Amino acid sequence: MPVPIPTAWLHGLDDRAGTPMAKFVVALVGVHGLGRRETRHLPPADLDLSRPTARQELRHTVYLDEPTHALANGWVRDHHQRWPLMATLYLLVSQQTVADDRPPPVSAMVMNGFL
């Protein structure tokens, strides 16, 4: 199980992550302690941008701090700019998986590249 890191460390990690999705993933896994598999399979409906929360497979609610909430907004904006008409089953998708509703949403290699 991942051990969360302090939110203040997010800024250094955030600088190394190149894309909005990578920055959001680093925050979810590194700061909030979500597992890689759980993060990969988050459905879009589990992220509530009106309130800073994200449900983790309905087991518990993760309350997003302000920096992570901003990163979530950044990823959602980036997703809508890239694929404005695509509704996906997963919150995290790549160019290869955005149009495919079969698992995996993003590969383990993509996630490992972020972390």
Coordinates of C-alpha atoms in Angstrom, one line a residue:
M1 CA 0.0 0.0 0.0
P2 CA 1.4 3.4 -0.9
V3 CA 2.4 5.8 1.9
P4 CA 1.1 9.3 1.2
I5 CA 3.6 12.1 1.1
P6 CA 3.1 15.6 2.5
T7 CA 1.1 18.0 0.2
A8 CA 4.1 20.5 0.3
W9 CA 6.2 17.9 -1.6
L10 CA 3.6 17.9 -4.4
H11 CA 5.1 21.1 -5.8
G12 CA 8.5 19.4 -6.5
L13 CA 6.9 16.3 -8.0
D14 CA 4.4 18.5 -9.9
D15 CA 7.3 20.2 -11.7
R16 CA 8.7 16.9 -12.9
A17 CA 5.3 15.6 -14.2
G18 CA 5.0 16.8 -17.8
T19 CA 1.2 16.6 -18.5
P20 CA -1.9 17.6 -16.6
M21 CA -2.8 13.9 -16.3
A22 CA 0.6 13.0 -14.9
K23 CA 0.4 15.8 -12.3
F24 CA -3.0 14.7 -11.2
V25 CA -1.9 11.1 -10.9
V26 CA 1.2 12.1 -8.8
A27 CA -1.2 13.9 -6.4
L28 CA -3.7 11.0 -6.2
V29 CA -1.1 8.4 -5.5
G30 CA 1.7 10.3 -3.8
V31 CA -0.3 12.7 -1.6
H32 CA -3.6 10.9 -1.1
G33 CA -2.4 7.3 -1.1
L34 CA -4.6 5.9 -3.8
G35 CA -3.2 2.7 -5.3
R36 CA -2.1 2.6 -8.9
R37 CA -4.8 0.2 -10.0
E38 CA -7.5 2.1 -8.1
T39 CA -6.4 5.3 -9.6
R40 CA -6.4 3.8 -13.2
H41 CA -9.9 2.6 -12.8
L42 CA -11.6 5.7 -11.3
P43 CA -14.8 6.5 -13.2
P44 CA -15.3 10.1 -14.1
A45 CA -18.5 10.2 -12.0
D46 CA -16.3 9.6 -8.9
L47 CA -14.6 13.0 -9.3
D48 CA -16.8 15.8 -8.0
L49 CA -15.3 19.1 -9.0
S50 CA -18.0 21.1 -7.4
R51 CA -16.8 19.7 -4.0
P52 CA -13.2 18.7 -3.6
T53 CA -13.8 14.9 -3.3
A54 CA -13.1 11.7 -5.2
R55 CA -14.6 8.4 -4.3
Q56 CA -12.2 5.4 -4.4
E57 CA -14.3 2.5 -5.8
L58 CA -17.1 3.4 -3.4
R59 CA -15.1 2.2 -0.4
H60 CA -14.3 5.6 1.0
T61 CA -14.2 9.3 0.1
V62 CA -10.9 11.1 -0.5
Y63 CA -11.0 14.8 0.3
L64 CA -8.8 16.6 -2.2
D65 CA -6.7 19.4 -0.9
E66 CA -6.7 22.7 -2.9
P67 CA -3.6 21.9 -5.0
T68 CA -4.9 18.4 -5.9
H69 CA -8.3 19.9 -6.7
A70 CA -6.6 22.4 -9.1
L71 CA -4.7 19.6 -10.7
A72 CA -8.0 17.6 -11.2
N73 CA -9.5 20.7 -12.9
G74 CA -6.5 21.0 -15.1
W75 CA -6.7 17.4 -16.2
V76 CA -10.5 17.6 -16.9
R77 CA -9.9 20.8 -19.0
D78 CA -7.1 19.1 -20.9
H79 CA -9.2 16.1 -21.5
H80 CA -12.1 18.2 -22.9
Q81 CA -9.8 20.2 -25.1
R82 CA -8.2 17.1 -26.6
W83 CA -11.4 15.0 -26.9
P84 CA -14.4 17.4 -26.6
L85 CA -17.0 14.8 -27.7
M86 CA -15.6 11.7 -26.0
A87 CA -17.4 10.4 -23.0
T88 CA -15.3 7.7 -21.3
L89 CA -15.8 5.1 -18.7
Y90 CA -12.5 6.0 -17.0
L91 CA -11.2 9.3 -15.6
L92 CA -7.7 8.6 -16.8
V93 CA -7.3 7.8 -20.5
S94 CA -4.6 8.1 -23.1
Q95 CA -4.8 8.9 -26.8
Q96 CA -4.8 5.1 -27.4
T97 CA -7.6 4.3 -24.9
V98 CA -9.9 7.3 -25.1
A99 CA -12.1 5.7 -27.8
D100 CA -12.0 2.2 -26.3
D101 CA -14.4 1.3 -23.5
R102 CA -12.6 -1.9 -22.7
P103 CA -10.0 -2.1 -19.9
P104 CA -7.4 -1.0 -19.3
P105 CA -8.1 2.7 -19.2
V106 CA -4.4 3.6 -19.2
S107 CA -1.6 1.0 -19.1
A108 CA 0.5 0.2 -16.1
M109 CA 3.5 1.4 -18.1
V110 CA 1.8 4.9 -18.4
M111 CA 1.2 5.0 -14.7
N112 CA 4.8 3.8 -13.9
G113 CA 6.1 6.6 -16.2
F114 CA 4.3 9.2 -14.0
L115 CA 5.6 7.7 -10.7

